[in-house]
Every structure is written in structure tokens, then in C-alpha cells.
CSV table of C-alpha atoms in Angstrom, one decimal:
chain,number,residue,atom,x,y,z
W,7,MET,CA,88.7,-150.9,53.9
W,8,GLY,CA,85.7,-148.8,55.0
W,9,GLY,CA,86.2,-149.4,58.7
W,10,GLN,CA,90.0,-148.9,58.8
W,11,TYR,CA,90.2,-145.6,56.8
W,12,LYS,CA,86.9,-144.0,57.9
W,13,ILE,CA,87.5,-140.3,58.7
W,14,THR,CA,85.3,-139.0,61.5
W,15,GLY,CA,85.0,-135.9,63.8
W,16,ASP,CA,87.7,-133.2,63.8
W,17,LYS,CA,90.2,-135.3,62.0
W,18,TYR,CA,88.9,-134.0,58.7
W,19,PRO,CA,91.8,-131.9,57.5
W,20,ARG,CA,89.7,-129.0,56.0
W,21,MET,CA,87.6,-128.4,59.2
W,22,ARG,CA,90.2,-127.2,61.7
W,23,PRO,CA,91.7,-124.2,59.7
W,24,ALA,CA,88.2,-122.8,59.1
W,25,ARG,CA,87.5,-122.8,62.8
W,26,ARG,CA,90.8,-121.1,63.6
W,27,ARG,CA,90.2,-118.3,61.1
W,28,GLY,CA,86.7,-117.7,62.5
W,29,ARG,CA,88.0,-117.5,66.0
W,30,LEU,CA,90.9,-115.2,65.1
W,31,ALA,CA,88.5,-112.8,63.2
W,32,PHE,CA,86.1,-112.7,66.2
W,33,LEU,CA,88.9,-112.1,68.7
W,34,GLY,CA,90.3,-109.3,66.5
W,35,VAL,CA,86.9,-107.5,66.2
W,36,ALA,CA,86.3,-107.9,69.9
W,37,GLY,CA,89.7,-106.4,70.7
W,38,VAL,CA,89.3,-103.4,68.5
W,39,THR,CA,85.8,-102.8,70.0
W,40,VAL,CA,87.2,-102.9,73.6
W,41,LEU,CA,90.0,-100.6,72.7
W,42,GLY,CA,87.6,-98.1,71.1
W,43,VAL,CA,85.3,-98.1,74.1
W,44,LEU,CA,88.2,-97.6,76.5
W,45,GLY,CA,89.6,-94.8,74.4
W,46,TRP,CA,86.3,-93.0,74.1
W,47,GLY,CA,85.7,-93.3,77.9
W,48,THR,CA,89.2,-91.9,78.5
W,49,LEU,CA,88.5,-88.9,76.3
W,50,GLN,CA,85.2,-88.3,78.2
W,51,LEU,CA,86.9,-88.3,81.5
W,52,VAL,CA,89.6,-85.9,80.3
W,53,ASP,CA,86.9,-83.5,79.1
W,54,VAL,CA,85.1,-83.7,82.4
W,55,PHE,CA,88.1,-82.9,84.5
W,56,THR,CA,89.6,-80.2,82.2
W,57,GLY,CA,86.5,-78.6,80.9
W,58,GLY,CA,86.3,-75.9,83.7
W,59,ASP,CA,89.9,-74.9,83.1
W,60,LYS,CA,89.3,-74.5,79.4
W,61,ALA,CA,86.3,-72.4,80.0
W,62,SER,CA,88.2,-70.2,82.4
W,63,ALA,CA,91.0,-69.8,80.0
W,64,ALA,CA,88.6,-68.9,77.2
W,65,GLY,CA,87.0,-66.3,79.4
W,66,ALA,CA,90.3,-64.7,80.3
W,67,ALA,CA,91.3,-64.6,76.6
W,68,GLY,CA,88.1,-62.7,75.7
W,69,CYS,CA,86.4,-65.6,74.1
W,70,ALA,CA,83.5,-65.9,76.6
W,71,PRO,CA,80.1,-65.3,75.1
W,72,SER,CA,79.3,-61.6,75.2
W,73,PRO,CA,76.2,-60.5,77.1
W,74,LYS,CA,73.3,-59.2,75.1
W,75,ALA,CA,72.8,-55.5,75.3
W,76,SER,CA,69.5,-54.7,77.1
W,77,ALA,CA,67.2,-52.4,75.3
W,78,ALA,CA,67.4,-48.9,76.8
W,79,PRO,CA,64.1,-47.4,77.9
W,80,ALA,CA,62.7,-44.6,75.9
W,81,ALA,CA,63.9,-41.3,77.3
W,82,VAL,CA,61.2,-38.7,78.2
W,83,LYS,CA,62.1,-35.4,76.7
W,84,PRO,CA,61.9,-32.4,79.1
W,85,PRO,CA,59.7,-29.5,78.2
W,86,LYS,CA,61.1,-26.5,76.5
W,87,PRO,CA,61.3,-23.2,78.4
W,88,GLY,CA,58.4,-21.8,76.4
W,89,GLN,CA,56.2,-24.7,77.7
W,90,VAL,CA,56.9,-23.8,81.4
W,91,THR,CA,54.9,-21.1,83.2
W,92,VAL,CA,56.8,-19.7,86.2
W,93,ASN,CA,55.3,-17.7,89.1
W,94,VAL,CA,58.1,-15.5,90.6
W,95,LEU,CA,57.6,-14.8,94.3
W,96,ASN,CA,59.9,-12.8,96.5
W,97,ALA,CA,60.5,-14.2,100.0
W,98,THR,CA,63.2,-11.6,100.9
W,99,THR,CA,63.1,-8.1,102.3
W,100,ARG,CA,64.7,-6.7,99.2
W,101,GLY,CA,62.3,-5.0,96.9
W,102,GLY,CA,62.1,-5.4,93.1
W,103,LEU,CA,63.7,-8.9,92.9
W,104,ALA,CA,60.6,-10.7,91.7
W,105,GLN,CA,60.0,-8.4,88.8
W,106,LYS,CA,63.6,-8.2,87.8
W,107,THR,CA,63.9,-12.0,87.9
W,108,ALA,CA,60.7,-12.5,86.0
W,109,ASP,CA,61.9,-10.2,83.2
W,110,GLU,CA,65.1,-12.1,82.9
W,111,LEU,CA,63.2,-15.5,82.7
W,112,LYS,CA,61.0,-14.1,80.0
W,113,LYS,CA,64.1,-13.1,78.0
W,114,ARG,CA,65.3,-16.7,78.3
W,115,GLY,CA,62.0,-18.0,76.8
W,116,PHE,CA,60.0,-18.9,79.9
W,117,ARG,CA,56.4,-18.0,80.4
W,118,VAL,CA,55.8,-15.8,83.4
W,119,GLY,CA,52.7,-16.0,85.5
W,120,GLU,CA,52.2,-14.2,88.8
W,121,VAL,CA,54.9,-11.8,90.0
W,122,SER,CA,54.5,-10.8,93.7
W,123,ASN,CA,55.7,-11.4,97.2
W,124,ALA,CA,55.8,-14.9,98.6
W,125,PRO,CA,52.9,-16.1,100.8
W,126,LYS,CA,53.2,-16.0,104.6
W,127,GLU,CA,54.2,-19.7,104.8
W,128,TYR,CA,57.4,-18.9,102.8
W,129,ASP,CA,57.9,-15.1,103.4
W,130,LYS,CA,61.3,-14.6,105.0
W,131,LYS,CA,61.6,-18.4,105.5
W,132,VAL,CA,63.7,-19.4,102.5
W,133,ALA,CA,67.4,-19.2,103.5
W,134,GLY,CA,68.9,-20.6,100.3
W,135,THR,CA,69.1,-19.1,96.8
W,136,GLY,CA,65.5,-20.1,96.2
W,137,LEU,CA,62.8,-22.7,96.3
W,138,LEU,CA,61.3,-24.3,93.2
W,139,LEU,CA,57.8,-25.6,93.9
W,140,GLY,CA,55.6,-27.5,91.5
W,141,PRO,CA,52.8,-30.1,91.3
W,142,ALA,CA,53.2,-33.8,91.3
W,143,GLY,CA,55.0,-35.1,88.3
W,144,SER,CA,56.9,-31.8,87.7
W,145,GLN,CA,60.2,-32.9,89.4
W,146,LYS,CA,61.5,-34.6,86.3
W,147,GLY,CA,59.9,-32.0,83.9
W,148,SER,CA,59.3,-28.3,84.4
W,149,LEU,CA,61.0,-28.1,87.8
W,150,THR,CA,64.2,-29.6,86.4
W,151,VAL,CA,64.1,-27.2,83.4
W,152,LEU,CA,63.6,-24.3,85.7
W,153,GLY,CA,66.4,-25.6,87.9
W,154,THR,CA,68.9,-25.0,85.1
W,155,GLN,CA,68.4,-21.2,85.6
W,156,LEU,CA,69.1,-21.1,89.4
W,157,GLY,CA,71.9,-23.3,90.7
W,158,GLY,CA,71.6,-24.6,94.3
W,159,ALA,CA,67.8,-24.0,94.5
W,160,GLU,CA,65.8,-26.6,96.4
W,161,GLN,CA,63.1,-28.4,94.4
W,162,ARG,CA,59.9,-29.5,96.2
W,163,VAL,CA,56.7,-31.1,95.0
W,164,ASP,CA,53.3,-30.3,96.3
W,165,ALA,CA,51.0,-33.3,95.6
W,166,ALA,CA,47.9,-31.3,96.5
W,167,ARG,CA,48.7,-28.6,94.0
W,168,LYS,CA,46.6,-28.3,90.8
W,169,GLY,CA,47.7,-27.1,87.4
W,170,ALA,CA,51.1,-27.2,85.7
W,171,GLU,CA,52.6,-23.9,86.8
W,172,VAL,CA,55.7,-23.8,89.0
W,173,ASP,CA,56.9,-21.3,91.5
W,174,LEU,CA,60.3,-19.7,91.9
W,175,ILE,CA,60.4,-18.4,95.4
W,176,ILE,CA,63.5,-16.2,95.8
W,177,GLY,CA,65.5,-16.8,99.0
W,178,ASP,CA,67.8,-14.8,101.1
W,179,ALA,CA,71.0,-16.1,99.4
W,180,PHE,CA,69.7,-15.2,96.0
W,181,LYS,CA,72.2,-13.1,94.0
W,182,GLY,CA,70.8,-13.6,90.5
W,183,LEU,CA,70.0,-16.2,88.0
W,184,ALA,CA,72.7,-18.4,86.5
W,185,LYS,CA,74.7,-16.9,83.7
W,186,PRO,CA,72.9,-17.4,80.3
W,187,ALA,CA,75.8,-19.5,78.9
W,188,ASP,CA,75.8,-21.8,81.9
W,189,ALA,CA,72.0,-22.1,81.9
W,190,ASP,CA,72.0,-22.9,78.1
W,191,ALA,CA,74.7,-25.6,78.6
W,192,ALA,CA,72.7,-27.2,81.4
W,193,LEU,CA,69.6,-27.2,79.2
W,194,THR,CA,71.6,-28.8,76.4
W,195,ARG,CA,72.8,-31.6,78.7
W,196,LEU,CA,69.3,-32.1,80.0
W,197,SER,CA,67.9,-32.5,76.5
W,198,ALA,CA,70.7,-34.7,75.1
W,199,PRO,CA,69.8,-38.4,74.6
W,200,GLN,CA,71.5,-40.8,76.9
W,201,PRO,CA,73.9,-43.3,75.1
W,202,THR,CA,72.7,-46.9,74.9
W,203,PRO,CA,75.0,-49.7,75.9
W,204,ALA,CA,76.4,-51.5,72.8
W,205,ALA,CA,76.7,-55.3,72.6
W,206,GLU,CA,80.2,-56.6,73.1
W,207,LYS,CA,81.6,-58.6,70.2
W,208,LYS,CA,83.1,-62.0,70.8
W,209,SER,CA,86.7,-62.3,69.5
W,210,CYS,CA,88.9,-65.3,69.7
């Protein structure tokens, strides 16, 4: 009986179904994994090839990151007329212009220094309305403030000049100082603070 009915190898009825279930489970997990990897790779490729277009569309729609506003440098306030000393010099052949102009500048708050004829290097050699002459560093300060009182005047800096005084040398085309209202408006614009750029907000 033992030799005729001996069950060996894979003929045992309970061993084959167990192997089939194990293989099917393994194949199922492997298939899901492969499909997941393929799907992820496809999404990555789509992002790579369409990312530029999306960014361009976002920028056109106003969704691009807004640039940061740079800090504006601190503005240097110009001096007030009372802090500017003006020498009024007449380079024309018309008498009395220097004193008359000096008196008007004094009424407008300027300090008046020397009042006389222009030196030989400028006498009868200024064809325009006038020449504003000052030391180094005065072009963005006292010369600019004085320039609000005489439109069209040339401004020139003498680097070798000492002190803080500036000269108003009256030229041949001089007909008078700027009207007080115009001069005051120019002074106001000169003293007004410059607006700083505001940061743009991101809106999507």
C-alpha cells in the first residue's frame, strides 16, 4: 500500500493553489508599480515641455512675481534763500542794474554780499541774461537755488574758488529777475521730495 499510494512532489493537492495565488499577487503588485512609474514619468515630461508656456501665460495675466522696490536714496535738501549769499556784479554798460537787482534779491530773502561792476574777465563778455558762478559743490545747492530767480542764466563752477558765496553776473540780455510767483513756484518744486517707487502687488 505504501509504495502504490505514496504522494510525492507537486501532486500534493494543497501545494499548487498556494503557488498560483503567490504568483498572481506578485504579478499584480509589479504591474501596479510599473504603471505608476510610467504615469509619473509622463507627468514629468509634460511639465518639462509645457512649463515655459505656463510661465509666459502667467506673466501675461499679471501673475508674474513683482519686482522689489529699490530703496530711494535720501534726497539732499537745497539751502533756503536766507542761507545763500549772493554777490551781484554788473557786466553790462547799463548803470544801476547791480544795485537794483541786489535790492530785489534781498526782498526775496537772499543775503547780499558785494554789489559792483564785474571784473575785467567778465565785463561786457556775458551775452546772455546772466552768469551764476560758485565754488565746487554749489551746482546742486546754492547755484540751483539762485537759478530759480533768473531763468536762462548759465551756471558755472570754479573749483579754485574758496568760500560759499556765489556771484550773479548780469549779462547783456538781462531784463530783470523772474517774477516772484514764478520764482516761488520753482523754489517749491526744488524743495519738494521726490516720490519713491512703490512695490507692485502680485494679483492672480
